[in-house]
Amino acid sequence: MIQKHQRLLWTLESLVTGRAIREVRDGDVPLAQQLLQYHAVQAHTQEEALAGWEPMGVIGLILPPTFSFLEMMWRICPALAVGCTVVALVPPASPTPLLLAQLAGELGSFPGILNVISGPASLGPVLASQPGVQKVAFCGAVEEGRVLRRTLAGKGTELGLALGTESLLLMMDTADVDSAVEGIVDAAWSDRSQGGLRLLIQESVWDETMRRLQARMGRLRSGRGLDGAVDMGARGTAACDLAQHYVHEAQSQGAQVFQAGSVPSDSPFYPPTLVSDLPPASPCAQAEVPWPLVVAFPFRTAKESLAMANGTPRGGSASVWSERLGQVLELAYGLQVGTVWINAHGLRDPAVPTGGCKESGSSWHGGPDGLYEYLRPSGTPARLPYLSENLNYDTFGLAVPSTLPAGPEIGPSPALPYGLFVGGHFQAPGTRSSRSIQDSDGNLHGYVAEGGAKDIRSAVEAAHQAAPGWVGQSPGARAALLWALAAALKRRELTLASRLERQGVELKAAKAEVELSVRRLRAWGARAQAQGHSLQVSGLRGPVLRLREPLGVLAIVCPDEWPLLAFVSLLAPALAHGNTVVLVPSRSCPLLALEVCQDMATLFPAGLVNVVTGDQDHLTRCLALHQDIQALWYFGSAQAQSPAKAPSAA
């Protein structure tokens, strides 16, 4: 259907967005057809390839005013291919999505699989809050994504974010200057890019590159999008105002601005703009670069270039330009972004996953990863919202309850109180207090430390110190440590089963839980050893290397149920994939996790695993508000869902 109506499609897209019709006709429409063909194949083979997974259901798609229809296709194709239905909210006066919905409706077999609502951005939270929507895929500005994150906290709806539009280009002195200049032009001013470009150039080729780039900018042609000879169209008044505001701010902070040609102040066109000499500490140096600006910075060494590239909160896409393969691979591996191209920029293929990290979001599209965005394990129960009218979420978990759990503490403690396991050893908590743990009969079972915000900070710091060494370990080394911990648990089988029995678990079930925990560690050890990077051949110019990288410091809040098995089942995959961990164990029975910590103290590097006990709601709030934690896995109380999720928008 798209091929049949492609002329109407590219004309509408150029008229509405102002982009050059040449880019839409020769780039977007053919890629949209490839997306449909690729996902049609995936839909035909998913019963075998995606066994054990099922579609989520209704997907809410929220698109920004600057979106292109291709960005919509990247998201609706995998959703429809796996069996989901889509409700898309698009800005007013956007006929292209309405045309796509009409074409889908003309297929006749499945009316309602693609629904398009044309309305203001204020409808986004309304769509996201609908009880029938299982997941929301949002594309847009970072601030809008934060608002949506807070809105959905505790409501049971999954959220996929693709935020910001800025990209990065890193040019070494070993690069082909002419090719790199064309790459800059293609990345920033080809009318395919939705945002600006942050450009890092090595000092030894700075002057030559800037001279050639300015000369090349002078040959770019701006004009109406329907003119097939222009390179850049007009993006509208809002885009021009945003670019002009950034230029004025940059000039006030000492930057030099070069613009290719001049346009009248009331013109809808904005000239290609190159900003340089911006002080690294200035606000504009950290702000997102808007279209059609290129902000250039010099650097001296490769190490300095990585520090500058990774020094921003965004991590979308980047390209590295160099003729030395070893150098370019090292730099690409060191960049904290989701997608890196080598000696090219912006190449896309339906079979190759692309995405971002940090503030650029965590959703992926393309390839198998794009399909899993809209799938869940078969049999997964629906996520129910939990928002209590009687609960003050502003103060929830703010402090430890004044009255700690109490019981008939008759006689002395059966064992010395456990401290917090931080940095590879047990230590006293910052509060210098502890709480009692009762068994199923209400008798005193032991004492654990009462951790607080200071202890969380110490644990996160220890985890960060251990992270570089653990990431550098080979998969085989990580597997060996998990197997060693499994052997240690096997030796403690009777002790651990006895602890579980005192918590009301039958002896047979207690032994089974210990045995399952041992098997789980062995299984994840085997998976860790089998880990590796994959080389994929696609339609792009050259192979694609897919790297599975750890998240970093991972916080885990364990459930009350299955205190040993849940602890091991959450800890093992985090370690197997190269993360360091700060963990809050079961609220009712934390002693089992602390027993395991005695073995981890001798087996694991210091700081790899840190266990903090105490009031679970308070510790969850401390973890959620900590800015140096890359992810939080929360399995605690239902009423703490919202306080645990909302701070992630900060």
Coordinates of N, CA and C in Angstrom, one line a residue, residues 178-305:
D178 N 38.3 15.0 4.0 CA 37.2 15.3 3.0 C 36.0 14.4 3.4
S179 N 36.2 13.1 3.7 CA 35.1 12.2 4.0 C 34.5 12.6 5.3
A180 N 35.3 13.1 6.3 CA 34.7 13.5 7.5 C 33.8 14.7 7.4
V181 N 34.3 15.7 6.5 CA 33.5 16.9 6.3 C 32.1 16.5 5.7
E182 N 32.2 15.6 4.7 CA 30.9 15.2 4.1 C 30.0 14.4 5.1
G183 N 30.7 13.7 6.0 CA 29.9 13.1 7.1 C 29.3 14.1 8.0
I184 N 29.9 15.2 8.3 CA 29.4 16.2 9.2 C 28.2 16.8 8.5
V185 N 28.3 17.1 7.2 CA 27.2 17.7 6.4 C 26.0 16.8 6.4
D186 N 26.3 15.5 6.2 CA 25.3 14.5 6.1 C 24.6 14.3 7.4
A187 N 25.3 14.4 8.5 CA 24.8 14.2 9.9 C 23.9 15.4 10.3
A188 N 24.3 16.6 9.9 CA 23.7 17.8 10.5 C 22.7 18.5 9.5
W189 N 23.1 18.5 8.2 CA 22.3 19.4 7.3 C 21.7 18.7 6.1
S190 N 21.6 17.3 6.2 CA 21.1 16.6 5.1 C 19.6 16.5 5.1
D191 N 18.9 17.1 6.1 CA 17.5 17.1 6.3 C 17.0 15.7 6.7
R192 N 17.9 14.8 7.0 CA 17.5 13.5 7.7 C 17.5 13.6 9.2
S193 N 18.4 14.5 9.7 CA 18.6 14.6 11.1 C 17.4 15.4 11.7
Q194 N 17.0 15.0 12.9 CA 16.0 15.7 13.6 C 16.5 16.7 14.6
G195 N 17.9 16.6 14.9 CA 18.5 17.5 15.9 C 19.8 18.0 15.4
G196 N 20.5 18.7 16.3 CA 21.8 19.2 16.0 C 22.9 18.2 16.2
L197 N 24.2 18.7 16.1 CA 25.3 17.8 16.1 C 26.4 18.4 17.0
R198 N 26.9 17.6 17.9 CA 28.1 18.0 18.7 C 29.3 17.4 18.1
L199 N 30.2 18.3 17.7 CA 31.4 17.9 16.9 C 32.7 18.0 17.7
L200 N 33.5 16.9 17.8 CA 34.7 16.9 18.5 C 35.8 16.7 17.4
I201 N 36.8 17.6 17.3 CA 37.8 17.5 16.3 C 39.2 17.6 17.0
Q202 N 40.1 16.7 16.6 CA 41.4 16.7 17.2 C 42.2 18.0 16.8
E203 N 42.9 18.5 17.7 CA 43.5 19.9 17.6 C 44.4 20.0 16.3
S204 N 45.2 18.9 16.0 CA 46.1 19.0 14.9 C 45.4 19.2 13.6
V205 N 44.2 18.8 13.4 CA 43.5 19.0 12.2 C 42.3 20.0 12.3
W206 N 42.3 20.7 13.4 CA 41.2 21.6 13.7 C 41.0 22.7 12.6
D207 N 42.1 23.4 12.4 CA 42.1 24.6 11.5 C 41.7 24.1 10.1
E208 N 42.3 23.0 9.6 CA 42.0 22.6 8.2 C 40.6 22.1 8.1
T209 N 40.1 21.4 9.1 CA 38.7 20.9 9.1 C 37.7 22.0 9.1
M210 N 37.9 23.0 10.0 CA 37.0 24.1 10.1 C 37.0 24.9 8.8
R211 N 38.2 25.1 8.1 CA 38.2 25.8 6.9 C 37.4 25.1 5.8
R212 N 37.6 23.8 5.7 CA 36.9 23.0 4.6 C 35.4 22.9 4.9
L213 N 35.1 22.8 6.2 CA 33.7 22.7 6.6 C 32.9 24.0 6.3
Q214 N 33.5 25.1 6.5 CA 32.9 26.4 6.2 C 32.7 26.6 4.7
A215 N 33.7 26.2 4.0 CA 33.6 26.2 2.5 C 32.5 25.3 2.0
R216 N 32.4 24.1 2.6 CA 31.3 23.2 2.2 C 29.9 23.8 2.6
M217 N 29.9 24.4 3.7 CA 28.6 25.0 4.1 C 28.1 26.0 3.1
G218 N 29.0 26.8 2.5 CA 28.6 27.8 1.6 C 28.0 27.2 0.3
R219 N 28.2 25.9 0.1 CA 27.6 25.3 -1.1 C 26.2 24.6 -0.9
L220 N 25.8 24.6 0.4 CA 24.5 24.0 0.7 C 23.4 24.9 0.2
R221 N 22.3 24.3 -0.2 CA 21.2 25.0 -0.8 C 20.0 24.9 0.1
S222 N 19.4 26.0 0.5 CA 18.2 26.0 1.3 C 17.0 26.5 0.4
G223 N 15.9 26.0 0.7 CA 14.7 26.4 0.0 C 13.5 25.6 0.4
R224 N 12.4 25.8 -0.4 CA 11.2 25.1 -0.1 C 11.4 23.6 -0.3
G225 N 10.8 22.8 0.6 CA 11.0 21.4 0.6 C 10.6 20.7 -0.6
L226 N 9.6 21.2 -1.4 CA 9.1 20.5 -2.6 C 10.1 20.7 -3.8
D227 N 11.1 21.6 -3.6 CA 12.1 21.8 -4.6 C 13.1 20.7 -4.6
G228 N 13.1 19.9 -5.6 CA 14.0 18.7 -5.6 C 15.5 19.0 -5.6
A229 N 15.9 20.3 -5.8 CA 17.3 20.6 -5.8 C 17.9 21.1 -4.5
V230 N 17.0 21.3 -3.5 CA 17.5 21.9 -2.2 C 18.1 20.8 -1.3
D231 N 19.0 21.2 -0.4 CA 19.6 20.3 0.6 C 18.8 20.4 1.9
M232 N 18.3 21.6 2.2 CA 17.7 21.9 3.5 C 16.4 22.6 3.2
G233 N 15.3 22.1 3.9 CA 14.0 22.8 3.8 C 13.8 23.7 5.0
A234 N 12.6 24.0 5.3 CA 12.2 24.9 6.4 C 11.5 24.0 7.4
R235 N 11.9 24.1 8.7 CA 11.3 23.3 9.8 C 10.2 24.1 10.5
G236 N 9.9 25.3 10.2 CA 8.9 26.0 10.9 C 9.4 27.1 11.9
T237 N 8.5 27.9 12.3 CA 8.9 29.0 13.2 C 9.5 28.5 14.5
A238 N 8.9 27.5 15.1 CA 9.4 27.0 16.4 C 10.8 26.6 16.4
A239 N 11.2 25.8 15.3 CA 12.5 25.3 15.2 C 13.5 26.5 15.0
C240 N 13.1 27.5 14.2 CA 14.0 28.6 13.9 C 14.2 29.4 15.2
D241 N 13.1 29.6 16.0 CA 13.2 30.3 17.3 C 14.1 29.6 18.2
L242 N 14.0 28.3 18.3 CA 14.9 27.5 19.2 C 16.3 27.7 18.8
A243 N 16.6 27.6 17.5 CA 18.0 27.7 17.0 C 18.5 29.1 17.3
Q244 N 17.7 30.1 17.0 CA 18.2 31.5 17.2 C 18.4 31.8 18.7
H245 N 17.6 31.2 19.6 CA 17.8 31.4 21.0 C 19.1 30.8 21.4
Y246 N 19.4 29.6 21.0 CA 20.7 28.9 21.3 C 21.9 29.8 20.8
V247 N 21.8 30.3 19.6 CA 22.9 31.1 19.0 C 23.1 32.3 19.9
H248 N 22.1 33.0 20.2 CA 22.2 34.2 21.1 C 22.8 33.9 22.4
E249 N 22.4 32.8 23.0 CA 23.0 32.4 24.3 C 24.5 32.1 24.2
A250 N 24.8 31.3 23.1 CA 26.2 30.9 22.9 C 27.1 32.2 22.6
Q251 N 26.6 33.1 21.9 CA 27.4 34.3 21.6 C 27.6 35.1 22.9
S252 N 26.6 35.1 23.8 CA 26.7 35.9 25.0 C 27.7 35.2 26.0
Q253 N 28.0 33.9 25.7 CA 28.9 33.1 26.5 C 30.3 33.0 25.9
G254 N 30.5 33.8 24.8 CA 31.8 33.9 24.2 C 32.1 33.1 23.0
A255 N 31.1 32.5 22.4 CA 31.2 31.6 21.2 C 31.3 32.4 19.9
Q256 N 32.0 31.8 19.0 CA 32.0 32.3 17.6 C 31.0 31.6 16.8
V257 N 30.3 32.3 15.9 CA 29.2 31.8 15.1 C 29.5 32.0 13.7
F258 N 29.4 31.0 12.8 CA 29.6 31.1 11.4 C 28.3 30.6 10.8
Q259 N 27.7 31.4 9.9 CA 26.5 31.0 9.2 C 26.7 31.1 7.7
A260 N 26.3 30.1 7.0 CA 26.4 30.1 5.5 C 25.3 30.9 4.9
G261 N 25.6 32.2 4.6 CA 24.5 33.0 4.0 C 23.7 33.7 5.0
S262 N 22.9 34.6 4.6 CA 22.0 35.3 5.5 C 20.6 35.2 5.0
V263 N 19.6 35.2 5.9 CA 18.2 35.1 5.5 C 17.5 36.3 6.2
P264 N 16.4 36.8 5.7 CA 15.6 37.8 6.4 C 15.1 37.3 7.7
S265 N 14.9 38.2 8.6 CA 14.4 37.8 10.0 C 13.1 37.1 10.0
D266 N 12.2 37.5 9.0 CA 10.9 36.9 8.9 C 10.8 35.6 8.0
S267 N 12.0 35.2 7.6 CA 12.0 34.0 6.7 C 11.8 32.7 7.5
P268 N 11.2 31.7 6.9 CA 11.0 30.4 7.6 C 12.2 29.6 7.5
F269 N 13.2 30.0 6.7 CA 14.5 29.2 6.6 C 15.5 29.7 7.6
Y270 N 16.3 28.7 8.1 CA 17.4 29.0 9.0 C 18.7 28.5 8.4
P271 N 19.7 29.3 8.3 CA 20.9 28.9 7.6 C 21.7 27.9 8.4
P272 N 22.5 27.0 7.7 CA 23.4 26.1 8.4 C 24.4 26.9 9.3
T273 N 24.5 26.5 10.5 CA 25.2 27.3 11.5 C 26.3 26.5 12.2
L274 N 27.5 27.1 12.3 CA 28.6 26.4 13.0 C 29.0 27.3 14.2
V275 N 29.0 26.7 15.4 CA 29.3 27.4 16.6 C 30.6 26.8 17.1
S276 N 31.6 27.7 17.5 CA 32.9 27.2 18.0 C 33.4 28.2 19.1
D277 N 34.5 27.8 19.7 CA 35.1 28.6 20.8 C 34.2 28.8 22.0
L278 N 33.3 27.8 22.2 CA 32.4 27.9 23.3 C 33.1 27.3 24.5
P279 N 33.2 28.1 25.6 CA 33.9 27.6 26.8 C 33.2 26.3 27.3
P280 N 34.1 25.3 27.6 CA 33.5 24.0 28.0 C 32.6 24.0 29.2
A281 N 32.8 25.0 30.1 CA 32.0 25.1 31.3 C 30.8 25.9 31.2
S282 N 30.5 26.5 30.0 CA 29.4 27.3 29.8 C 28.1 26.5 29.7
P283 N 26.9 27.1 30.1 CA 25.7 26.3 30.0 C 25.4 25.8 28.6
C284 N 25.7 26.5 27.6 CA 25.4 26.0 26.2 C 26.2 24.8 25.8
A285 N 27.4 24.7 26.5 CA 28.2 23.5 26.1 C 27.6 22.2 26.7
Q286 N 26.7 22.3 27.7 CA 26.1 21.2 28.2 C 24.6 21.0 27.7
A287 N 24.1 22.1 27.1 CA 22.7 22.0 26.7 C 22.6 21.2 25.4
E288 N 21.4 20.7 25.1 CA 21.2 19.9 23.8 C 21.3 20.9 22.6
V289 N 22.0 20.4 21.6 CA 22.2 21.2 20.4 C 20.9 21.1 19.5
P290 N 20.3 22.2 19.2 CA 19.1 22.1 18.3 C 19.5 22.1 16.8
W291 N 18.5 21.6 16.0 CA 18.7 21.7 14.5 C 18.6 23.2 14.1
P292 N 19.4 23.6 13.1 CA 20.4 23.0 12.3 C 21.8 23.4 12.7
L293 N 22.1 23.3 14.0 CA 23.4 23.8 14.5 C 24.4 22.7 14.7
V294 N 25.7 23.0 14.4 CA 26.8 22.2 14.8 C 27.7 22.9 15.7
V295 N 27.9 22.4 16.9 CA 28.7 23.0 17.9 C 30.0 22.2 18.0
A296 N 31.2 22.9 17.7 CA 32.5 22.2 17.5 C 33.4 22.5 18.7
F297 N 34.1 21.5 19.2 CA 35.1 21.6 20.2 C 36.4 20.9 19.8
P298 N 37.5 21.5 20.1 CA 38.8 20.8 19.9 C 39.2 19.9 21.1
F299 N 40.0 18.9 20.8 CA 40.6 18.1 21.9 C 42.0 17.7 21.5
R300 N 42.8 17.3 22.5 CA 44.2 17.0 22.2 C 44.4 15.5 22.1
T301 N 43.9 14.7 23.0 CA 44.2 13.3 23.0 C 42.9 12.5 23.0
A302 N 43.0 11.2 22.7 CA 41.8 10.3 22.6 C 41.2 10.2 24.0
K303 N 42.0 10.2 25.0 CA 41.4 10.1 26.4 C 40.5 11.4 26.7
E304 N 41.0 12.5 26.2 CA 40.3 13.8 26.5 C 39.0 13.8 25.7
S305 N 39.1 13.2 24.5 CA 37.9 13.2 23.6 C 36.7 12.4 24.3

